Structure formats: C-alpha cells, structure tokens
DNA sequence: CCCGTAGCCTACTCGCGAGTAGGTAAAACG
DNA sequence: CGTTTTACCTACTCGCGAGTAGGCTACGGG
C-alpha cells in the first residue's frame, strides 16, 4: 500500500446531513462532558467527530448553539427514561421509587450525558443554562405534582404550593448530588443507591436511625 | 473646581497590602458571583476594586489563584457559620436543625458568597474545583458523622460507612438545591425553609403526606 | 456523460482578554 | 531634606480559539 493510501483520506465519505449531525452531537457531548463548555474547543470537537469545523458551523451553528443542542438532546433522553419508568396508577411511593430507579439507570448507562447535563447546571447565562433550567423545572414539577396528589388523596387539604415545590427542589438536588457521589463509587449497585435515596426522602432520617426501613411493595410483574 | 480635580485621581490612596487584598477579594467575589469564573474579566474586577490589574497580579496572582483565594475565604466563612450554630451535646435532630438554620442564615446574608461557592461547584478542573470539593467533603463528613453517632447511640450496629456517606451527600445536595430555590423565592422566611428541609430529611415524605410534622424540641434559651 | 447540488475542506483572520514591560510617586526612614 | 522602599499605574504584547473566505468534489439526476 502506498504512503498516500496509508494516510487518512483528506475527505471523509459523504453522509446524509442528519446522520452527520448525530455524529457531531455524539462527539460534542463527549468533549463537553470531559471539559465543560468553556474549556472544550471547537477544534477538539471537530477532531473527535472526524469532520471539519465549517461543517459543524454549517449544521449546528456557533459553539453556544451546539452546546444547547447537546443539552436539549440529552435532557430529552433523560426525561423519556424517567417517564417510561413511572406508572401513573401506582401508589405514590412506588411512583417515586420507579422514577428514581429510571433516573439512576440513566446515570449509570449515560455517564457522559449526565455529566453534560449536571456539570453545567449552575453555569452562568446563555441559552444553555435556560435549557438546563427548563429541564430541571420539569423534573421539579413532576415531583411536585406527585406530592400534591399524594397529599390530596390522603384527605388532607391541598398543601401550600410553595412547600411541595420547595420539597421537590430539595429532592431533585438530593438525587443529583447522590448521582455524582455514585459516579465516584461505581461498585455500589444501582438498586442499592436508589433504595438509600428512597429511604431518606420517604422514611426520613428519624425513622432510619430507629432501624425502620422502606422497601418496595411487591408487584405483579417481577423485576 | 477644575475639570481635572473632578476626575478620579490617576492614583488611589496608598493602603497597607492586607487592606488592599481584602478589597480586591471583595470585588472578585462580587464579579465572580455575577458572571462565573470564565465570563468574569480581570479588567472588570480591577474596575470594581478600584486598583489596576498589575496590583491584583502582584498581590493575589493569576486569575485562577484569585478565584481559589475567593473560594477559600468564602468556604471558611460558611463552615464557621455552620460550626458556630451546632452544639455537640444536643440530640441529633436538633443538631441537624441548628446546622440547617445556620446554613440558610448564611445563604440569606451572604448571597454573593453562596453564588460563588455553589455556582462553580461542578466546574471543570483547576485548583478551585479542588477547594470546592474539599469544602463539600467537609460538609458531607459533618453530616455523615452525625448520622453514624445517631445510629450507634440508638443501639444499632454501625451502619455501613457508604450508606451514611451517601445519605449525607444526598442531604447536602438537597440543601444546596433548596438554597438556590429560596434565592428565587426570598419572601419565604428562612425558618420556614429550614423547617421544610428538616421535615423532608428527618420525617420523610411518607410521614409528611400522612400529615405528621416534625418541629424543634423547646430549648432552654428561647430563639 | 454532463451539470447542479450539497457535503466537505484548508488556510486564514480577528477580537478578546490574560498578563507584563517599563515606569511613577507616596510615604517612611535616616 | 534626600534616599529608599513599596504601592501603584498606563500602554502594550501575545496567544488562543471562535469563526469564515474561498474553494473542491462526490454523487445523483436528467
């Protein structure tokens, strides 16, 4: 084989635009998750994607647009994963349990995705922080609605909106923090981590230090 | 008064180095909290501090060093505030309660400080993320030790280290997330927000949706 | 087979901001 | 009062990386 043929071709094989966009997004998620928005370079994303920078600009726009597209895609995947895990007709503790399970399963299998979504969660300004806030608001609203339904179905007057919203924000924060902790302790099984969080937020520490434990109620379909 | 005298003097009044350092740090905390590390400029910090850039470089070092110094100072203030609120001889629920109170009081009174500490919590690399991680680890260890003491004082075998450490991480995350929520809802009294978090993590949602509520035990010194 | 379209590239510009060269001068000391 | 020390400044350099000018060519359709 001649020297010329041994080199990477000067041009890559042509692909339909949507296929190439997906490849670029895959590369961008990887680089943004490793380095964060500011420290990631368009040159590096280009290298990882295997296309030139003008291609990226033509298809996905400027760096901010590219990052927003990443957030949008990964947030959608996460919300889909959670929504597919929860059944509306289950008791509230089991709904929360399944939501947490789906969340931690997503974190385990989509670590880069999670890093992009969460690492930039408190980043300053720009369209991507709005995307992240929107995603987080959806998560908080999901939990808020669950708490309100739980409280009203037990015959209690509707709890103040702010209280359940605040509790939902705290719960989402606990989940995020525990997910980060878990990435540093991957030896702990996913179900165990989800169970710890469930026990904390459902049972509470008061009951936990007394030795009481929450466990999932058996369901018809074994897991 | 002539035009020249109306202008800001070309040189500011000389001050001892330590006084000037404090002024520079105050300015830096403000600018970093508003814009984040990358979007904050040394020019803007210089403007806010009222000294030239060479002064900042001479006293605090490069941008990263300056930011690390900010984190170190604000983290120390936060940990001092929490440590001063907690009494080791109190029952564990009251220790946690006082720690949360001190934390939210700090957030309320030092909003810029909190933003610098928390906004950059997931930033990529560099000395400042190590400072933040160290601070966060101290907070997690504080809660972890409380949980371990609680469990062992109730006659239970020492809970697995990982479980309490994971729960502590979740609790710290819940506190951070709730603090951010509260900055957007400043009309809610500090004591109420602390009480909501206390109820979530001590009582648990299971008891809360049943209408049970945790309240602080009365103490000798009224608050 | 030729032409047009869309996928794709290299080499380069330009603006931004961290950081510094080269100096001034206020204040303290002898 | 002169000298020294330390606080302080303006004007500037330089590197980096986002983004683009100007073009090539693979492939499909007529």
PDB file of N, CA, C and O in Angstrom, chain B residues 71-72 74-80 130-145 172:
ATOM      1  N   UNK B  71     -12.705  31.331  46.873  1.00  0.00           N
ATOM      2  CA  UNK B  71     -13.385  30.118  47.325  1.00  0.00           C
ATOM      3  C   UNK B  71     -12.937  29.774  48.742  1.00  0.00           C
ATOM      4  O   UNK B  71     -13.750  29.445  49.606  1.00  0.00           O
ATOM      5  N   UNK B  72     -11.632  29.849  48.959  1.00  0.00           N
ATOM      6  CA  UNK B  72     -11.084  29.503  50.270  1.00  0.00           C
ATOM      7  C   UNK B  72     -11.687  30.379  51.359  1.00  0.00           C
ATOM      8  O   UNK B  72     -12.134  29.894  52.392  1.00  0.00           O
ATOM      9  N   UNK B  74     -14.534  32.246  51.297  1.00  0.00           N
ATOM     10  CA  UNK B  74     -15.986  32.100  51.480  1.00  0.00           C
ATOM     11  C   UNK B  74     -16.334  30.733  52.074  1.00  0.00           C
ATOM     12  O   UNK B  74     -17.263  30.630  52.871  1.00  0.00           O
ATOM     13  N   UNK B  75     -15.590  29.708  51.701  1.00  0.00           N
ATOM     14  CA  UNK B  75     -15.832  28.382  52.268  1.00  0.00           C
ATOM     15  C   UNK B  75     -15.556  28.395  53.762  1.00  0.00           C
ATOM     16  O   UNK B  75     -16.309  27.807  54.547  1.00  0.00           O
ATOM     17  N   UNK B  76     -14.505  29.085  54.147  1.00  0.00           N
ATOM     18  CA  UNK B  76     -14.160  29.186  55.565  1.00  0.00           C
ATOM     19  C   UNK B  76     -15.265  29.901  56.330  1.00  0.00           C
ATOM     20  O   UNK B  76     -15.651  29.476  57.426  1.00  0.00           O
ATOM     21  N   UNK B  77     -15.791  30.970  55.751  1.00  0.00           N
ATOM     22  CA  UNK B  77     -16.885  31.706  56.400  1.00  0.00           C
ATOM     23  C   UNK B  77     -18.107  30.804  56.575  1.00  0.00           C
ATOM     24  O   UNK B  77     -18.764  30.818  57.624  1.00  0.00           O
ATOM     25  N   UNK B  78     -18.426  30.037  55.520  1.00  0.00           N
ATOM     26  CA  UNK B  78     -19.611  29.167  55.592  1.00  0.00           C
ATOM     27  C   UNK B  78     -19.427  28.098  56.664  1.00  0.00           C
ATOM     28  O   UNK B  78     -20.320  27.862  57.480  1.00  0.00           O
ATOM     29  N   UNK B  79     -18.284  27.436  56.660  1.00  0.00           N
ATOM     30  CA  UNK B  79     -18.058  26.364  57.639  1.00  0.00           C
ATOM     31  C   UNK B  79     -18.055  26.932  59.065  1.00  0.00           C
ATOM     32  O   UNK B  79     -18.579  26.291  59.982  1.00  0.00           O
ATOM     33  N   UNK B  80     -17.489  28.135  59.230  1.00  0.00           N
ATOM     34  CA  UNK B  80     -17.514  28.770  60.553  1.00  0.00           C
ATOM     35  C   UNK B  80     -18.940  29.039  60.995  1.00  0.00           C
ATOM     36  O   UNK B  80     -19.311  28.824  62.162  1.00  0.00           O
ATOM     37  N   UNK B 130     -10.941  21.895  43.310  1.00  0.00           N
ATOM     38  CA  UNK B 130     -10.441  21.113  44.448  1.00  0.00           C
ATOM     39  C   UNK B 130     -10.846  21.764  45.767  1.00  0.00           C
ATOM     40  O   UNK B 130     -11.229  21.092  46.716  1.00  0.00           O
ATOM     41  N   UNK B 131     -10.767  23.096  45.832  1.00  0.00           N
ATOM     42  CA  UNK B 131     -11.201  23.816  47.030  1.00  0.00           C
ATOM     43  C   UNK B 131     -12.669  23.545  47.314  1.00  0.00           C
ATOM     44  O   UNK B 131     -13.071  23.298  48.442  1.00  0.00           O
ATOM     45  N   UNK B 132     -13.476  23.626  46.276  1.00  0.00           N
ATOM     46  CA  UNK B 132     -14.909  23.409  46.445  1.00  0.00           C
ATOM     47  C   UNK B 132     -15.187  21.978  46.873  1.00  0.00           C
ATOM     48  O   UNK B 132     -16.020  21.734  47.747  1.00  0.00           O
ATOM     49  N   UNK B 133     -14.509  21.039  46.263  1.00  0.00           N
ATOM     50  CA  UNK B 133     -14.706  19.636  46.625  1.00  0.00           C
ATOM     51  C   UNK B 133     -14.306  19.393  48.073  1.00  0.00           C
ATOM     52  O   UNK B 133     -14.958  18.641  48.782  1.00  0.00           O
ATOM     53  N   UNK B 134     -13.226  20.060  48.485  1.00  0.00           N
ATOM     54  CA  UNK B 134     -12.775  19.908  49.874  1.00  0.00           C
ATOM     55  C   UNK B 134     -13.834  20.442  50.837  1.00  0.00           C
ATOM     56  O   UNK B 134     -14.150  19.813  51.850  1.00  0.00           O
ATOM     57  N   UNK B 135     -14.390  21.594  50.504  1.00  0.00           N
ATOM     58  CA  UNK B 135     -15.432  22.180  51.350  1.00  0.00           C
ATOM     59  C   UNK B 135     -16.644  21.272  51.422  1.00  0.00           C
ATOM     60  O   UNK B 135     -17.193  21.005  52.489  1.00  0.00           O
ATOM     61  N   UNK B 136     -17.055  20.782  50.274  1.00  0.00           N
ATOM     62  CA  UNK B 136     -18.230  19.933  50.196  1.00  0.00           C
ATOM     63  C   UNK B 136     -17.992  18.622  50.950  1.00  0.00           C
ATOM     64  O   UNK B 136     -18.887  18.113  51.621  1.00  0.00           O
ATOM     65  N   UNK B 137     -16.773  18.084  50.829  1.00  0.00           N
ATOM     66  CA  UNK B 137     -16.445  16.862  51.569  1.00  0.00           C
ATOM     67  C   UNK B 137     -16.546  17.092  53.056  1.00  0.00           C
ATOM     68  O   UNK B 137     -17.027  16.226  53.790  1.00  0.00           O
ATOM     69  N   UNK B 138     -16.090  18.284  53.519  1.00  0.00           N
ATOM     70  CA  UNK B 138     -16.192  18.581  54.955  1.00  0.00           C
ATOM     71  C   UNK B 138     -17.647  18.601  55.374  1.00  0.00           C
ATOM     72  O   UNK B 138     -18.015  18.079  56.431  1.00  0.00           O
ATOM     73  N   UNK B 139     -18.508  19.198  54.541  1.00  0.00           N
ATOM     74  CA  UNK B 139     -19.932  19.271  54.888  1.00  0.00           C
ATOM     75  C   UNK B 139     -20.531  17.863  54.934  1.00  0.00           C
ATOM     76  O   UNK B 139     -21.282  17.518  55.858  1.00  0.00           O
ATOM     77  N   UNK B 140     -20.197  17.041  53.948  1.00  0.00           N
ATOM     78  CA  UNK B 140     -20.712  15.673  53.899  1.00  0.00           C
ATOM     79  C   UNK B 140     -20.211  14.882  55.106  1.00  0.00           C
ATOM     80  O   UNK B 140     -20.969  14.141  55.740  1.00  0.00           O
ATOM     81  N   UNK B 141     -18.943  15.069  55.461  1.00  0.00           N
ATOM     82  CA  UNK B 141     -18.388  14.348  56.612  1.00  0.00           C
ATOM     83  C   UNK B 141     -19.052  14.768  57.917  1.00  0.00           C
ATOM     84  O   UNK B 141     -19.252  13.947  58.808  1.00  0.00           O
ATOM     85  N   UNK B 142     -19.394  16.040  58.033  1.00  0.00           N
ATOM     86  CA  UNK B 142     -20.082  16.534  59.228  1.00  0.00           C
ATOM     87  C   UNK B 142     -21.404  15.802  59.402  1.00  0.00           C
ATOM     88  O   UNK B 142     -21.737  15.306  60.474  1.00  0.00           O
ATOM     89  N   UNK B 143     -22.183  15.730  58.316  1.00  0.00           N
ATOM     90  CA  UNK B 143     -23.491  15.077  58.368  1.00  0.00           C
ATOM     91  C   UNK B 143     -23.318  13.574  58.562  1.00  0.00           C
ATOM     92  O   UNK B 143     -24.062  12.948  59.317  1.00  0.00           O
ATOM     93  N   UNK B 144     -22.322  13.003  57.878  1.00  0.00           N
ATOM     94  CA  UNK B 144     -22.051  11.572  57.974  1.00  0.00           C
ATOM     95  C   UNK B 144     -21.778  11.189  59.448  1.00  0.00           C
ATOM     96  O   UNK B 144     -22.349  10.235  59.968  1.00  0.00           O
ATOM     97  N   UNK B 145     -20.907  11.966  60.099  1.00  0.00           N
ATOM     98  CA  UNK B 145     -20.562  11.699  61.500  1.00  0.00           C
ATOM     99  C   UNK B 145     -21.800  11.795  62.389  1.00  0.00           C
ATOM    100  O   UNK B 145     -21.997  10.973  63.298  1.00  0.00           O
ATOM    101  N   UNK B 172     -26.723  17.065  51.580  1.00  0.00           N
ATOM    102  CA  UNK B 172     -26.015  18.286  51.190  1.00  0.00           C
ATOM    103  C   UNK B 172     -26.565  18.795  49.853  1.00  0.00           C
ATOM    104  O   UNK B 172     -26.799  19.994  49.673  1.00  0.00           O
TER     105      UNK B 172
END
